[in-house]
PDB file of C-alpha atoms in Angstrom:
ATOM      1  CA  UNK A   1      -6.076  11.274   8.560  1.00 86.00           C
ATOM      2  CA  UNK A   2      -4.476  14.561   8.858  1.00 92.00           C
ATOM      3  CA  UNK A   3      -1.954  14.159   5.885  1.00 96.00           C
ATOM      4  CA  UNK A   4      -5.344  13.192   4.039  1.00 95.00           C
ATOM      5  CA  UNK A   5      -6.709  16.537   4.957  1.00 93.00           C
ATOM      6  CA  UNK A   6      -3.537  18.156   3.703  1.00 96.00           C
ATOM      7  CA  UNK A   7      -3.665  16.327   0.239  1.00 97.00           C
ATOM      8  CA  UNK A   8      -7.033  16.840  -0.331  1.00 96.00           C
ATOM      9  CA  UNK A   9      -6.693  20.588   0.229  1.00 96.00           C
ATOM     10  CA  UNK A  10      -4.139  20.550  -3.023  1.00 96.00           C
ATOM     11  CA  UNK A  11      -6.322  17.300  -4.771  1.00 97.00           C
ATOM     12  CA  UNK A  12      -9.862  18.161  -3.874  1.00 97.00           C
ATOM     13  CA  UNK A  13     -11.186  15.178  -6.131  1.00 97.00           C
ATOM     14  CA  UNK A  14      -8.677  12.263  -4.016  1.00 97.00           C
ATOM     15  CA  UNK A  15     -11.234   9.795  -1.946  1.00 96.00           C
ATOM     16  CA  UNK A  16      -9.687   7.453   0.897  1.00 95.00           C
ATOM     17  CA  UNK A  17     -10.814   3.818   1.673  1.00 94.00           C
ATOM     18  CA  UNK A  18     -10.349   2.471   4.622  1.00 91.00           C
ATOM     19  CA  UNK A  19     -10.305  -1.420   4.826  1.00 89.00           C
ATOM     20  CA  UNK A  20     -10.171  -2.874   8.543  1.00 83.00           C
ATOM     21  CA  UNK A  21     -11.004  -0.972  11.645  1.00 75.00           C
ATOM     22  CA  UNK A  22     -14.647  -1.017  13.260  1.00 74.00           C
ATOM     23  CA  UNK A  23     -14.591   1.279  15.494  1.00 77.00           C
ATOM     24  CA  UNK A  24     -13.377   4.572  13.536  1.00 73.00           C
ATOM     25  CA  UNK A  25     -16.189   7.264  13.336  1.00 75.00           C
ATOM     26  CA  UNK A  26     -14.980  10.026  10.599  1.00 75.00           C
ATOM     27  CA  UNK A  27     -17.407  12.619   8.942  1.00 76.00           C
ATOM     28  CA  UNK A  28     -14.879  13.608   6.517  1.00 84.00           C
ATOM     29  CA  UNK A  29     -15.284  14.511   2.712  1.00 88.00           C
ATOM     30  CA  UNK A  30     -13.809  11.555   0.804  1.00 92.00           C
ATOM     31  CA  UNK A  31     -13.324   9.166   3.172  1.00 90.00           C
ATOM     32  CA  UNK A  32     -14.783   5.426   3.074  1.00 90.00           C
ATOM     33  CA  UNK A  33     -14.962   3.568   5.928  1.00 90.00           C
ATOM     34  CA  UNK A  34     -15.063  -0.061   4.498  1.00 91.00           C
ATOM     35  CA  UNK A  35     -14.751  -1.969   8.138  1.00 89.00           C
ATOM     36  CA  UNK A  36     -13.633  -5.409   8.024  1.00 90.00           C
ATOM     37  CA  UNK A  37     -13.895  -6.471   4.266  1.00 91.00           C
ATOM     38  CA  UNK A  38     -14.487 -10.500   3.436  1.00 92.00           C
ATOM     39  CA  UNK A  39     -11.504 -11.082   1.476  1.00 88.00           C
ATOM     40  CA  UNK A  40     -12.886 -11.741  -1.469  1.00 93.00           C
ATOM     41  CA  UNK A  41     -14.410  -8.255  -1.644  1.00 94.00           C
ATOM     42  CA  UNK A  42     -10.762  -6.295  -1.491  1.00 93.00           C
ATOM     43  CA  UNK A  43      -9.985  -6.876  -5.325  1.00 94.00           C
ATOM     44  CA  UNK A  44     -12.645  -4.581  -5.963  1.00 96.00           C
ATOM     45  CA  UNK A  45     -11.451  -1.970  -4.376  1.00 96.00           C
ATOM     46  CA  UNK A  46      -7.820  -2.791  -4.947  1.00 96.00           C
ATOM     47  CA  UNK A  47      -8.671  -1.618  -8.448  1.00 96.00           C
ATOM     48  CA  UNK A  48     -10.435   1.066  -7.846  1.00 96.00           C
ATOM     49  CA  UNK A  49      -7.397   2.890  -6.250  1.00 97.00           C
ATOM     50  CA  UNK A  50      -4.554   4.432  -7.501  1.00 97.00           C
ATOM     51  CA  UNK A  51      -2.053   4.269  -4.890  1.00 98.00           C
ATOM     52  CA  UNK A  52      -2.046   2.089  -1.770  1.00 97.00           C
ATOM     53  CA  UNK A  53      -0.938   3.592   1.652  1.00 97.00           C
ATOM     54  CA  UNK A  54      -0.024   2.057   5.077  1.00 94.00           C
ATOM     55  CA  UNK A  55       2.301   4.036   6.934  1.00 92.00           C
ATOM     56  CA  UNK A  56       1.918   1.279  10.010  1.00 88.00           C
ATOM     57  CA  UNK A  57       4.086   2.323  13.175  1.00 84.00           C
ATOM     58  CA  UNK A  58       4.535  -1.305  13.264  1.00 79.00           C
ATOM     59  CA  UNK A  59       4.623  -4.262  10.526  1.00 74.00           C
ATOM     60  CA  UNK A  60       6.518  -7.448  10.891  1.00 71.00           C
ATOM     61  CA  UNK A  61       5.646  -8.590   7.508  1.00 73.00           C
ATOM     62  CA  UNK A  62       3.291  -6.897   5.676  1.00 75.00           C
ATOM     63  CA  UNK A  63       1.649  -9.090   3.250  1.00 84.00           C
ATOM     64  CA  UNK A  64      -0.527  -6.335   2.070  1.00 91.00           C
ATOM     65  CA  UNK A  65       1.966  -4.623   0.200  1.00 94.00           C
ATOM     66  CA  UNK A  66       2.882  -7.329  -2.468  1.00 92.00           C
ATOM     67  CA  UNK A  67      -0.817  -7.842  -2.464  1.00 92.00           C
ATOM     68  CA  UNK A  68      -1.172  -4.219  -3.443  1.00 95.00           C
ATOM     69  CA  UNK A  69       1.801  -4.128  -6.038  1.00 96.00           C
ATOM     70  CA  UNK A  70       0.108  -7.291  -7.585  1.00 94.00           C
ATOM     71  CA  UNK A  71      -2.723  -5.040  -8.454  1.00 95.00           C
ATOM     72  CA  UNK A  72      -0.790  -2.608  -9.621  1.00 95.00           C
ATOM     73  CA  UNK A  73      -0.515   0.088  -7.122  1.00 97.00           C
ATOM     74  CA  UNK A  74       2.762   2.095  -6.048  1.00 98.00           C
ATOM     75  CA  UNK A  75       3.000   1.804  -2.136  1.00 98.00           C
ATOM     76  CA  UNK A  76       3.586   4.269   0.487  1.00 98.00           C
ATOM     77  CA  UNK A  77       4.718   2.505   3.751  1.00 96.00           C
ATOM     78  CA  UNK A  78       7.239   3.510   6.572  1.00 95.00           C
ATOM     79  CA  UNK A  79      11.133   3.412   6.345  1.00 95.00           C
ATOM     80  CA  UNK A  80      10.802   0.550   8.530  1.00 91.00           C
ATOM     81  CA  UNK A  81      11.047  -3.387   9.244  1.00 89.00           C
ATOM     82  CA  UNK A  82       9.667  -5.138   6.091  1.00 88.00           C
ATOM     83  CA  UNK A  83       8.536  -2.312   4.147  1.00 92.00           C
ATOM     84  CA  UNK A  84      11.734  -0.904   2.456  1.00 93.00           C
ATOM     85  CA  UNK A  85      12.024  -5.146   0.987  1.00 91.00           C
ATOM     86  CA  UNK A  86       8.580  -4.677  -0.664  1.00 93.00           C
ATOM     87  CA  UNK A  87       8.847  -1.105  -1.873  1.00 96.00           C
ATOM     88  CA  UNK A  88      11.635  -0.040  -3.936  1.00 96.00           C
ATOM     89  CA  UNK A  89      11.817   3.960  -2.977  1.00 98.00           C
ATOM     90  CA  UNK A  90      11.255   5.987  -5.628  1.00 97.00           C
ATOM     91  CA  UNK A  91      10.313   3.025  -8.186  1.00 97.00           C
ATOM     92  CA  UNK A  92       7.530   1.087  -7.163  1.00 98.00           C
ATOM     93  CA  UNK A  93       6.495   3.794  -4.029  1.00 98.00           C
ATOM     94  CA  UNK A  94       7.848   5.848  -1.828  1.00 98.00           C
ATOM     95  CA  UNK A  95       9.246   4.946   2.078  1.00 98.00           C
ATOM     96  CA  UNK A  96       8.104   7.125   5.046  1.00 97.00           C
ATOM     97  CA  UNK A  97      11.048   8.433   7.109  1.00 96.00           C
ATOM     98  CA  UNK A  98       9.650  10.672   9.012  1.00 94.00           C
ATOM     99  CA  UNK A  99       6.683  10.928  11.707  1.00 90.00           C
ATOM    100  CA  UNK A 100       5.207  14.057   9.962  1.00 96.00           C
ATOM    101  CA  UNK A 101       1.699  14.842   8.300  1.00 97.00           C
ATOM    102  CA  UNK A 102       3.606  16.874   5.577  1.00 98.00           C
ATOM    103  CA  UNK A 103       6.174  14.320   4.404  1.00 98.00           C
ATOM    104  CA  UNK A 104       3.036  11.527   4.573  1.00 98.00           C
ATOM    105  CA  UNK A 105       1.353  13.792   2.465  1.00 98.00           C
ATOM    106  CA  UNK A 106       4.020  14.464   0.241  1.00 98.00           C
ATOM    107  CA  UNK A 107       4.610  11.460  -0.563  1.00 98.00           C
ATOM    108  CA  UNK A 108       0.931  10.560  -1.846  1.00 98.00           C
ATOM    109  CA  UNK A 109       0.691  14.055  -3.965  1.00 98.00           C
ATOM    110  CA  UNK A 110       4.078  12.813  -5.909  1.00 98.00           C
ATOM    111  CA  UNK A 111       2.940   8.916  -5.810  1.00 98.00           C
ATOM    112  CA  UNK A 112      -0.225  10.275  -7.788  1.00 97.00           C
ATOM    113  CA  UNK A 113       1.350  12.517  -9.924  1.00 92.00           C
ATOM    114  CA  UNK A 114       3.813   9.943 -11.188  1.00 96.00           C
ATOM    115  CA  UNK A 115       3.330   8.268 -13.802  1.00 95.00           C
ATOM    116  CA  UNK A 116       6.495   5.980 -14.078  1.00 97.00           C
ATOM    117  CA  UNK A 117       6.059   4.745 -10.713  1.00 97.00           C
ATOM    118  CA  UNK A 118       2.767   2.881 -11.613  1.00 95.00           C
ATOM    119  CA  UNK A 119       4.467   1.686 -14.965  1.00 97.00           C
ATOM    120  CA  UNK A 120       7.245   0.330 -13.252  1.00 98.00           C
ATOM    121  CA  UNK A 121       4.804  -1.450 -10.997  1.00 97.00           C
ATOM    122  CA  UNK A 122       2.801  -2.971 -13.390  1.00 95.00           C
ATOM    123  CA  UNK A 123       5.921  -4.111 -15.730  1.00 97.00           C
ATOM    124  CA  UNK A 124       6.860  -5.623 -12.492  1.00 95.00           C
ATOM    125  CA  UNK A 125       3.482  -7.454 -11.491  1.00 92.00           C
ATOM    126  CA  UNK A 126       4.176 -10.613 -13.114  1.00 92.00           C
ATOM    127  CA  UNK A 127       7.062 -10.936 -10.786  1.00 93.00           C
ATOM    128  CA  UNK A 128       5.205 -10.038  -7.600  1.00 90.00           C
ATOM    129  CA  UNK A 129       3.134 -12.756  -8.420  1.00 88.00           C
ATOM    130  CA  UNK A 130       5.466 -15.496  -8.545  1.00 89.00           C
ATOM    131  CA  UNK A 131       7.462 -14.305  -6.027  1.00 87.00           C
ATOM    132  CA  UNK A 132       4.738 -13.615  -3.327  1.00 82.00           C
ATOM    133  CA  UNK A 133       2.621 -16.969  -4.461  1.00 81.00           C
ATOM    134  CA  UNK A 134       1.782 -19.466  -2.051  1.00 79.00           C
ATOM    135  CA  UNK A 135       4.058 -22.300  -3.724  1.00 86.00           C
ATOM    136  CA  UNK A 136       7.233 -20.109  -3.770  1.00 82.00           C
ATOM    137  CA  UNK A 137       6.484 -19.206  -0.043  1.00 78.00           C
ATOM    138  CA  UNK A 138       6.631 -23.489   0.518  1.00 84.00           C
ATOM    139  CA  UNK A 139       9.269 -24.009  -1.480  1.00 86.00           C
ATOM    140  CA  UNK A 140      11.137 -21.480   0.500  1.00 82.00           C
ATOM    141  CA  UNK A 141      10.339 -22.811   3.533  1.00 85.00           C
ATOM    142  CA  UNK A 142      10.335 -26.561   2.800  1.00 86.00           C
ATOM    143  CA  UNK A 143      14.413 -25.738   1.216  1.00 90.00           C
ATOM    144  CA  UNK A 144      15.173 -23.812   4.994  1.00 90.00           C
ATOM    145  CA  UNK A 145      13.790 -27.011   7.095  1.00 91.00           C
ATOM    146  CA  UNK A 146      13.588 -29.689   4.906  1.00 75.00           C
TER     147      UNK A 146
END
């Protein structure tokens, strides 16, 4: 929220949505608090952003950042388990490495202000697509135990 603040002072016009937690009570300009979305809802607001951010202290996985390339959006996420396989630094998003407000909101004042970053995502997309589908997820899996 506070690297928010900070990119909103130089982008007065950026909005946040929020997708997930309840129990957050925020007052601030620009921020949507969208609670716990039916899936079926997120596309819509997939495509309504620009750039998708989740700078999670912790994310085995994280589905939700193929999800957001297939849409088209340049991801921010943390230098960090998973993340740095789904987001190529500096082409398709940019990596957290740091615990700092600044750097966080660094990173989404360049990922909006570039340009090539969501080209090279969306040249990319139909690759994301197959690759993160549920059949080439079972065909992985089935060829490891099968």
């Amino acid at each position: 929220m506070e690297a928010f603040r900070l990119l909103r002072e130089r982008r007065p016009e950026v909005e946040l949505f929020i997708a997930g937690p309840e129990h957050l009570q925020l007052s601030d300009a620009g921020i949507h608090l969208l609670g716990n979305l039916p899936y079926r809802e997120l596309p819509q607001y997939y495509n309504l952003c620009d750039v998708f951010c989740m700078p999670s202290k912790f994310e085995a996985y994280g589905l939700v950042f193929p999800e957001a390339l297939t849409f088209g959006l340049p991801c921010i996420g943390r230098d960090a388990y998973e993340m740095p396989y789904f987001i190529e630094d500096g082409e398709t998003g940019y990596l957290l490495r740091s615990e700092t407000k600044e750097e966080l909101a660094d990173l989404m004042d360049r990922a909006l202000g570039n340009q090539q970053l969501a080209a090279n995502v969306r040249e990319r997309r139909d690759f994301y697509v197959q690759e993160y589908s549920w059949d080439t997820v079972a065909r992985r899996i089935y060829e490891v135990i099968g």
